[in-house]
Amino acid sequence: MICCVFVVGTVKYTFEGGAMVERSHDTVLSAMSLAVTRKCSVDGVKGPSPVTKLGTLDLVWGFSPDYMHCVLEGVTAQMTELWLSATGKPWYVGNRIAELNQRILKARPPISFSRLPRPVSERAFWKATEWKYWLLYYSVPCLQNILPDRYIRYFSLLVEGIFMLLRESVEHNDTFIAERLLKQFVEEVKIFYDES
């Protein structure tokens, strides 16, 4: 079960355990109708969508996940911000940002990378591609011996799960492994980080 809470002006979705009920086309249509009736969001659905007129489009499985906003500019940026801004927390490393900057700037990415690394102190200006490179290639090596190991191991669940799903060829078994890693990442967030 996933619960919605407000923390410091931000909506947080927390995993409370138990069986998850998958959305279906019909449950999304029902949530759209209820949202209109109640004049508020229902299960994250704000109201009817014009795409319902397409008829054969499945409202759940007919869309690919938005990994750029959800993972790169969402979870990855949030985790990085937690590490660098949450003073007094065991995961706080903002006092070592100069060292992080130095490490990322020493990285020599392959020519196929469209952007060279920029300092972590400039993360407010990073593009999605820079967040991708940070997540998949720079974060874990740069954070070694700066962020406590338990937090690096935890974050590595996200890194490995997303890395597996972004490969050019994804084996069927890889999707199960990636799903397990990402579920573990979501389920354990409250163990590693409080209501931050």
CSV table of N, CA and C in Angstrom, one decimal, residues 22-160:
chain,number,residue,atom,x,y,z
A,22,GLU,N,-2.6,-3.4,-8.8
A,22,GLU,CA,-2.2,-2.8,-10.0
A,22,GLU,C,-3.4,-2.0,-10.6
A,23,ARG,N,-3.1,-0.9,-11.2
A,23,ARG,CA,-4.1,-0.1,-11.9
A,23,ARG,C,-4.6,-0.8,-13.1
A,24,SER,N,-5.8,-0.6,-13.5
A,24,SER,CA,-6.3,-1.1,-14.8
A,24,SER,C,-6.9,0.1,-15.5
A,25,HIS,N,-7.2,-0.2,-16.8
A,25,HIS,CA,-7.8,0.8,-17.6
A,25,HIS,C,-9.1,1.3,-16.9
A,26,ASP,N,-9.9,0.3,-16.5
A,26,ASP,CA,-11.2,0.6,-15.9
A,26,ASP,C,-11.1,1.4,-14.5
A,27,THR,N,-10.1,1.1,-13.7
A,27,THR,CA,-9.9,1.8,-12.4
A,27,THR,C,-9.5,3.2,-12.7
A,28,VAL,N,-8.7,3.5,-13.8
A,28,VAL,CA,-8.3,4.8,-14.1
A,28,VAL,C,-9.5,5.6,-14.6
A,29,LEU,N,-10.3,5.0,-15.4
A,29,LEU,CA,-11.5,5.7,-15.9
A,29,LEU,C,-12.4,6.0,-14.7
A,30,SER,N,-12.5,5.1,-13.8
A,30,SER,CA,-13.4,5.3,-12.6
A,30,SER,C,-12.8,6.5,-11.8
A,31,ALA,N,-11.5,6.5,-11.6
A,31,ALA,CA,-10.8,7.6,-10.8
A,31,ALA,C,-11.0,9.0,-11.5
A,32,MET,N,-11.1,9.0,-12.9
A,32,MET,CA,-11.3,10.2,-13.6
A,32,MET,C,-12.7,10.7,-13.3
A,33,SER,N,-13.7,9.8,-13.3
A,33,SER,CA,-15.1,10.2,-13.0
A,33,SER,C,-15.2,10.7,-11.6
A,34,LEU,N,-14.6,10.0,-10.7
A,34,LEU,CA,-14.7,10.4,-9.3
A,34,LEU,C,-14.0,11.8,-9.0
A,35,ALA,N,-12.9,12.0,-9.7
A,35,ALA,CA,-12.2,13.3,-9.6
A,35,ALA,C,-13.1,14.5,-10.0
A,36,VAL,N,-13.9,14.2,-11.1
A,36,VAL,CA,-14.8,15.3,-11.5
A,36,VAL,C,-15.9,15.5,-10.5
A,37,THR,N,-16.4,14.4,-10.0
A,37,THR,CA,-17.5,14.5,-9.0
A,37,THR,C,-17.0,15.2,-7.7
A,38,ARG,N,-15.9,14.7,-7.2
A,38,ARG,CA,-15.3,15.3,-6.0
A,38,ARG,C,-14.6,16.6,-6.1
A,39,LYS,N,-14.2,16.9,-7.3
A,39,LYS,CA,-13.5,18.2,-7.6
A,39,LYS,C,-12.1,18.1,-6.9
A,40,CYS,N,-11.5,16.9,-6.9
A,40,CYS,CA,-10.1,16.8,-6.4
A,40,CYS,C,-9.5,15.5,-7.0
A,41,SER,N,-8.2,15.4,-6.8
A,41,SER,CA,-7.5,14.2,-7.4
A,41,SER,C,-8.0,12.9,-6.7
A,42,VAL,N,-8.1,11.9,-7.4
A,42,VAL,CA,-8.4,10.6,-6.9
A,42,VAL,C,-7.3,9.6,-7.4
A,43,ASP,N,-6.6,9.0,-6.4
A,43,ASP,CA,-5.5,8.1,-6.8
A,43,ASP,C,-4.5,8.7,-7.7
A,44,GLY,N,-4.2,10.0,-7.6
A,44,GLY,CA,-3.3,10.7,-8.5
A,44,GLY,C,-3.9,11.1,-9.8
A,45,VAL,N,-5.1,10.9,-10.0
A,45,VAL,CA,-5.8,11.2,-11.3
A,45,VAL,C,-6.6,12.5,-11.0
A,46,LYS,N,-6.3,13.5,-11.8
A,46,LYS,CA,-6.9,14.9,-11.6
A,46,LYS,C,-8.3,15.0,-12.3
A,47,GLY,N,-8.5,14.2,-13.3
A,47,GLY,CA,-9.8,14.3,-14.1
A,47,GLY,C,-9.7,13.7,-15.4
A,48,PRO,N,-10.6,13.8,-16.3
A,48,PRO,CA,-10.6,13.2,-17.6
A,48,PRO,C,-9.5,13.6,-18.5
A,49,SER,N,-9.1,12.7,-19.4
A,49,SER,CA,-8.0,13.1,-20.3
A,49,SER,C,-8.6,12.9,-21.7
A,50,PRO,N,-8.2,13.8,-22.6
A,50,PRO,CA,-8.7,13.8,-24.0
A,50,PRO,C,-8.3,12.4,-24.7
A,51,VAL,N,-7.2,11.8,-24.2
A,51,VAL,CA,-6.8,10.5,-24.9
A,51,VAL,C,-7.8,9.4,-24.7
A,52,THR,N,-8.8,9.6,-23.8
A,52,THR,CA,-9.8,8.5,-23.6
A,52,THR,C,-10.6,8.4,-24.9
A,53,LYS,N,-10.7,9.4,-25.7
A,53,LYS,CA,-11.4,9.4,-26.9
A,53,LYS,C,-10.8,8.5,-28.0
A,54,LEU,N,-9.5,8.1,-27.7
A,54,LEU,CA,-8.9,7.2,-28.7
A,54,LEU,C,-9.4,5.8,-28.7
A,55,GLY,N,-10.2,5.5,-27.7
A,55,GLY,CA,-10.9,4.3,-27.7
A,55,GLY,C,-10.1,3.0,-27.3
A,56,THR,N,-9.2,2.7,-28.2
A,56,THR,CA,-8.4,1.4,-27.9
A,56,THR,C,-7.2,1.6,-27.1
A,57,LEU,N,-6.8,2.8,-26.7
A,57,LEU,CA,-5.6,3.1,-25.9
A,57,LEU,C,-5.9,2.7,-24.5
A,58,ASP,N,-5.0,1.8,-24.0
A,58,ASP,CA,-5.1,1.4,-22.6
A,58,ASP,C,-4.4,2.5,-21.7
A,59,LEU,N,-5.2,3.0,-20.8
A,59,LEU,CA,-4.7,4.2,-20.0
A,59,LEU,C,-3.6,3.8,-19.0
A,60,VAL,N,-3.4,2.6,-18.8
A,60,VAL,CA,-2.3,2.2,-17.9
A,60,VAL,C,-1.1,1.7,-18.7
A,61,TRP,N,-1.3,0.8,-19.6
A,61,TRP,CA,-0.1,0.2,-20.4
A,61,TRP,C,0.1,0.9,-21.7
A,62,GLY,N,-0.7,1.9,-22.1
A,62,GLY,CA,-0.5,2.5,-23.3
A,62,GLY,C,0.6,3.7,-23.3
A,63,PHE,N,1.1,3.9,-22.1
A,63,PHE,CA,2.1,5.0,-22.0
A,63,PHE,C,3.4,4.5,-21.4
A,64,SER,N,4.5,4.9,-21.9
A,64,SER,CA,5.8,4.5,-21.4
A,64,SER,C,6.1,5.4,-20.1
A,65,PRO,N,6.8,4.8,-19.1
A,65,PRO,CA,7.1,5.6,-17.9
A,65,PRO,C,8.0,6.8,-18.3
A,66,ASP,N,7.8,7.9,-17.6
A,66,ASP,CA,8.5,9.1,-17.8
A,66,ASP,C,9.8,9.0,-16.9
A,67,TYR,N,10.8,8.4,-17.4
A,67,TYR,CA,12.0,8.2,-16.5
A,67,TYR,C,12.8,9.5,-16.4
A,68,MET,N,12.7,10.4,-17.3
A,68,MET,CA,13.5,11.6,-17.2
A,68,MET,C,13.1,12.4,-16.0
A,69,HIS,N,11.7,12.7,-15.9
A,69,HIS,CA,11.3,13.5,-14.8
A,69,HIS,C,11.2,12.7,-13.5
A,70,CYS,N,10.7,11.4,-13.5
A,70,CYS,CA,10.6,10.7,-12.3
A,70,CYS,C,11.9,10.2,-11.7
A,71,VAL,N,12.8,9.7,-12.5
A,71,VAL,CA,14.0,9.1,-12.0
A,71,VAL,C,15.2,10.1,-12.0
A,72,LEU,N,15.4,10.7,-13.1
A,72,LEU,CA,16.6,11.6,-13.2
A,72,LEU,C,16.4,12.9,-12.5
A,73,GLU,N,15.4,13.7,-12.9
A,73,GLU,CA,15.2,15.0,-12.3
A,73,GLU,C,14.3,14.9,-11.0
A,74,GLY,N,13.9,13.7,-10.7
A,74,GLY,CA,13.1,13.4,-9.5
A,74,GLY,C,13.9,12.8,-8.4
A,75,VAL,N,13.9,11.4,-8.4
A,75,VAL,CA,14.5,10.7,-7.3
A,75,VAL,C,16.0,11.0,-7.2
A,76,THR,N,16.7,10.9,-8.3
A,76,THR,CA,18.2,11.2,-8.3
A,76,THR,C,18.5,12.6,-7.8
A,77,ALA,N,17.8,13.6,-8.2
A,77,ALA,CA,18.0,14.9,-7.8
A,77,ALA,C,17.6,15.1,-6.3
A,78,GLN,N,16.5,14.4,-5.9
A,78,GLN,CA,16.1,14.5,-4.5
A,78,GLN,C,17.1,13.9,-3.6
A,79,MET,N,17.6,12.7,-3.9
A,79,MET,CA,18.6,12.0,-3.1
A,79,MET,C,19.9,12.8,-3.0
A,80,THR,N,20.3,13.4,-4.1
A,80,THR,CA,21.5,14.2,-4.1
A,80,THR,C,21.3,15.4,-3.2
A,81,GLU,N,20.2,16.0,-3.3
A,81,GLU,CA,19.9,17.2,-2.5
A,81,GLU,C,19.8,16.9,-1.0
A,82,LEU,N,19.3,15.7,-0.7
A,82,LEU,CA,19.3,15.3,0.7
A,82,LEU,C,20.7,15.2,1.3
A,83,TRP,N,21.6,14.5,0.5
A,83,TRP,CA,23.0,14.3,0.9
A,83,TRP,C,23.7,15.7,1.1
A,84,LEU,N,23.4,16.6,0.3
A,84,LEU,CA,24.1,17.9,0.3
A,84,LEU,C,23.5,19.0,1.1
A,85,SER,N,22.2,18.8,1.6
A,85,SER,CA,21.5,19.9,2.3
A,85,SER,C,21.0,19.6,3.7
A,86,ALA,N,20.9,18.3,4.0
A,86,ALA,CA,20.2,17.9,5.3
A,86,ALA,C,21.3,17.9,6.4
A,87,THR,N,21.7,19.1,6.8
A,87,THR,CA,22.7,19.2,7.9
A,87,THR,C,22.2,18.5,9.1
A,88,GLY,N,23.1,17.9,9.8
A,88,GLY,CA,22.8,17.2,11.1
A,88,GLY,C,22.3,15.8,10.9
A,89,LYS,N,22.1,15.4,9.6
A,89,LYS,CA,21.6,14.0,9.4
A,89,LYS,C,22.9,13.1,9.1
A,90,PRO,N,22.7,11.8,9.4
A,90,PRO,CA,23.9,10.9,9.2
A,90,PRO,C,24.4,10.8,7.7
A,91,TRP,N,23.5,11.2,6.8
A,91,TRP,CA,23.9,11.1,5.4
A,91,TRP,C,24.4,12.4,4.8
A,92,TYR,N,24.4,13.4,5.7
A,92,TYR,CA,24.8,14.8,5.2
A,92,TYR,C,26.3,14.8,4.8
A,93,VAL,N,26.6,15.3,3.6
A,93,VAL,CA,27.9,15.4,3.1
A,93,VAL,C,28.2,16.7,2.4
A,94,GLY,N,27.3,17.7,2.6
A,94,GLY,CA,27.4,19.0,2.0
A,94,GLY,C,28.6,19.7,2.4
A,95,ASN,N,29.2,19.4,3.5
A,95,ASN,CA,30.5,20.0,4.0
A,95,ASN,C,31.7,19.5,3.2
A,96,ARG,N,31.4,18.5,2.3
A,96,ARG,CA,32.5,17.9,1.5
A,96,ARG,C,32.2,18.1,0.0
A,97,ILE,N,31.5,19.2,-0.3
A,97,ILE,CA,31.1,19.4,-1.7
A,97,ILE,C,32.3,19.8,-2.6
A,98,ALA,N,33.3,20.4,-2.0
A,98,ALA,CA,34.5,20.7,-2.8
A,98,ALA,C,35.2,19.5,-3.2
A,99,GLU,N,35.2,18.5,-2.4
A,99,GLU,CA,35.8,17.2,-2.7
A,99,GLU,C,35.0,16.5,-3.8
A,100,LEU,N,33.7,16.5,-3.7
A,100,LEU,CA,32.8,15.9,-4.7
A,100,LEU,C,33.0,16.6,-6.0
A,101,ASN,N,33.1,17.9,-6.0
A,101,ASN,CA,33.4,18.7,-7.2
A,101,ASN,C,34.7,18.3,-7.9
A,102,GLN,N,35.7,18.1,-7.1
A,102,GLN,CA,37.0,17.7,-7.6
A,102,GLN,C,36.9,16.4,-8.2
A,103,ARG,N,36.3,15.4,-7.6
A,103,ARG,CA,36.2,14.1,-8.1
A,103,ARG,C,35.4,14.0,-9.4
A,104,ILE,N,34.3,14.7,-9.5
A,104,ILE,CA,33.5,14.6,-10.7
A,104,ILE,C,34.2,15.3,-11.9
A,105,LEU,N,34.9,16.3,-11.6
A,105,LEU,CA,35.7,17.1,-12.6
A,105,LEU,C,36.9,16.3,-13.1
A,106,LYS,N,37.3,15.3,-12.3
A,106,LYS,CA,38.4,14.5,-12.8
A,106,LYS,C,38.0,13.3,-13.7
A,107,ALA,N,36.7,13.1,-13.8
A,107,ALA,CA,36.1,12.0,-14.6
A,107,ALA,C,36.4,12.3,-16.1
A,108,ARG,N,36.8,11.3,-16.8
A,108,ARG,CA,37.0,11.4,-18.2
A,108,ARG,C,36.0,10.6,-19.0
A,109,PRO,N,34.9,11.1,-19.3
A,109,PRO,CA,33.8,10.3,-19.9
A,109,PRO,C,34.2,10.0,-21.4
A,110,PRO,N,33.6,8.9,-21.9
A,110,PRO,CA,33.8,8.6,-23.3
A,110,PRO,C,33.3,9.7,-24.2
A,111,ILE,N,33.8,9.7,-25.5
A,111,ILE,CA,33.4,10.7,-26.4
A,111,ILE,C,31.9,10.6,-26.7
A,112,SER,N,31.3,9.5,-26.5
A,112,SER,CA,29.8,9.3,-26.8
A,112,SER,C,28.9,10.1,-25.8
A,113,PHE,N,29.5,10.5,-24.7
A,113,PHE,CA,28.7,11.4,-23.7
A,113,PHE,C,28.6,12.7,-24.3
A,114,SER,N,27.3,13.2,-24.3
A,114,SER,CA,27.1,14.5,-24.9
A,114,SER,C,27.4,15.7,-24.1
A,115,ARG,N,27.7,15.5,-22.8
A,115,ARG,CA,28.1,16.6,-21.9
A,115,ARG,C,29.2,16.2,-21.0
A,116,LEU,N,30.1,17.1,-20.8
A,116,LEU,CA,31.2,16.9,-19.9
A,116,LEU,C,30.7,17.1,-18.5
A,117,PRO,N,31.3,16.5,-17.4
A,117,PRO,CA,30.8,16.7,-16.1
A,117,PRO,C,30.9,18.1,-15.6
A,118,ARG,N,29.9,18.6,-14.9
A,118,ARG,CA,30.0,19.9,-14.2
A,118,ARG,C,30.0,19.6,-12.7
A,119,PRO,N,30.5,20.6,-12.0
A,119,PRO,CA,30.5,20.4,-10.5
A,119,PRO,C,29.2,20.1,-9.9
A,120,VAL,N,29.2,19.4,-8.8
A,120,VAL,CA,27.9,19.1,-8.1
A,120,VAL,C,27.3,20.4,-7.5
A,121,SER,N,28.2,21.3,-7.2
A,121,SER,CA,27.7,22.6,-6.7
A,121,SER,C,26.9,23.4,-7.8
A,122,GLU,N,26.9,22.9,-9.0
A,122,GLU,CA,26.1,23.6,-10.1
A,122,GLU,C,24.9,22.7,-10.5
A,123,ARG,N,24.6,21.7,-9.6
A,123,ARG,CA,23.5,20.8,-9.9
A,123,ARG,C,22.1,21.5,-10.2
A,124,ALA,N,21.9,22.6,-9.7
A,124,ALA,CA,20.7,23.3,-9.9
A,124,ALA,C,20.5,23.7,-11.4
A,125,PHE,N,21.6,23.6,-12.2
A,125,PHE,CA,21.6,24.0,-13.6
A,125,PHE,C,21.8,22.7,-14.5
A,126,TRP,N,21.9,21.6,-13.9
A,126,TRP,CA,22.1,20.3,-14.6
A,126,TRP,C,20.9,20.0,-15.5
A,127,LYS,N,21.2,19.5,-16.7
A,127,LYS,CA,20.1,19.0,-17.6
A,127,LYS,C,19.9,17.5,-17.2
A,128,ALA,N,18.8,17.0,-17.8
A,128,ALA,CA,18.5,15.6,-17.5
A,128,ALA,C,19.6,14.6,-17.9
A,129,THR,N,20.4,14.9,-18.9
A,129,THR,CA,21.5,14.1,-19.4
A,129,THR,C,22.6,14.1,-18.3
A,130,GLU,N,22.8,15.2,-17.7
A,130,GLU,CA,23.8,15.3,-16.6
A,130,GLU,C,23.4,14.5,-15.4
A,131,TRP,N,22.1,14.5,-15.1
A,131,TRP,CA,21.6,13.7,-14.0
A,131,TRP,C,21.7,12.2,-14.3
A,132,LYS,N,21.5,11.9,-15.6
A,132,LYS,CA,21.7,10.5,-16.0
A,132,LYS,C,23.1,10.0,-15.8
A,133,TYR,N,24.1,10.8,-16.2
A,133,TYR,CA,25.5,10.5,-16.1
A,133,TYR,C,25.8,10.4,-14.6
A,134,TRP,N,25.3,11.3,-13.8
A,134,TRP,CA,25.5,11.3,-12.3
A,134,TRP,C,25.0,10.0,-11.7
A,135,LEU,N,23.8,9.7,-12.1
A,135,LEU,CA,23.2,8.5,-11.5
A,135,LEU,C,23.9,7.2,-11.9
A,136,LEU,N,24.1,7.0,-13.2
A,136,LEU,CA,24.7,5.8,-13.7
A,136,LEU,C,26.2,5.6,-13.6
A,137,TYR,N,26.9,6.7,-13.7
A,137,TYR,CA,28.4,6.6,-13.9
A,137,TYR,C,29.2,7.3,-12.8
A,138,TYR,N,28.8,8.5,-12.3
A,138,TYR,CA,29.6,9.3,-11.5
A,138,TYR,C,29.3,9.1,-10.0
A,139,SER,N,28.0,9.0,-9.6
A,139,SER,CA,27.6,9.1,-8.2
A,139,SER,C,28.3,8.2,-7.3
A,140,VAL,N,28.3,6.9,-7.6
A,140,VAL,CA,28.8,5.9,-6.7
A,140,VAL,C,30.3,6.0,-6.5
A,141,PRO,N,31.1,6.2,-7.6
A,141,PRO,CA,32.6,6.4,-7.4
A,141,PRO,C,32.9,7.7,-6.7
A,142,CYS,N,32.2,8.7,-7.0
A,142,CYS,CA,32.4,10.0,-6.4
A,142,CYS,C,32.1,10.1,-4.9
A,143,LEU,N,31.1,9.3,-4.5
A,143,LEU,CA,30.6,9.3,-3.2
A,143,LEU,C,31.4,8.4,-2.2
A,144,GLN,N,32.2,7.5,-2.8
A,144,GLN,CA,33.0,6.5,-2.0
A,144,GLN,C,33.8,7.3,-1.0
A,145,ASN,N,33.8,6.8,0.3
A,145,ASN,CA,34.5,7.4,1.4
A,145,ASN,C,34.1,8.8,1.7
A,146,ILE,N,33.0,9.2,1.2
A,146,ILE,CA,32.4,10.5,1.5
A,146,ILE,C,31.1,10.3,2.2
A,147,LEU,N,30.2,9.6,1.4
A,147,LEU,CA,28.9,9.2,1.9
A,147,LEU,C,29.1,7.9,2.6
A,148,PRO,N,28.5,7.7,3.8
A,148,PRO,CA,28.6,6.4,4.5
A,148,PRO,C,28.2,5.2,3.6
A,149,ASP,N,29.0,4.1,3.7
A,149,ASP,CA,28.8,2.9,2.8
A,149,ASP,C,27.3,2.4,2.8
A,150,ARG,N,26.6,2.4,3.9
A,150,ARG,CA,25.3,1.9,3.9
A,150,ARG,C,24.4,2.7,3.0
A,151,TYR,N,24.6,4.0,2.9
A,151,TYR,CA,23.8,4.8,2.0
A,151,TYR,C,24.2,4.6,0.5
A,152,ILE,N,25.5,4.4,0.3
A,152,ILE,CA,25.9,4.1,-1.1
A,152,ILE,C,25.3,2.8,-1.5
A,153,ARG,N,25.4,1.8,-0.7
A,153,ARG,CA,24.9,0.4,-1.0
A,153,ARG,C,23.4,0.6,-1.3
A,154,TYR,N,22.7,1.3,-0.5
A,154,TYR,CA,21.2,1.5,-0.7
A,154,TYR,C,21.0,2.2,-2.1
A,155,PHE,N,21.7,3.3,-2.3
A,155,PHE,CA,21.5,4.1,-3.6
A,155,PHE,C,21.9,3.2,-4.8
A,156,SER,N,22.8,2.3,-4.6
A,156,SER,CA,23.2,1.4,-5.7
A,156,SER,C,22.1,0.5,-6.2
A,157,LEU,N,21.1,0.3,-5.4
A,157,LEU,CA,19.9,-0.5,-5.8
A,157,LEU,C,19.2,0.3,-7.0
A,158,LEU,N,19.1,1.6,-6.8
A,158,LEU,CA,18.5,2.4,-7.9
A,158,LEU,C,19.4,2.4,-9.1
A,159,VAL,N,20.7,2.7,-8.9
A,159,VAL,CA,21.6,2.8,-9.9
A,159,VAL,C,21.6,1.5,-10.8
A,160,GLU,N,21.7,0.3,-10.1
A,160,GLU,CA,21.8,-0.9,-10.8
A,160,GLU,C,20.5,-1.3,-11.5
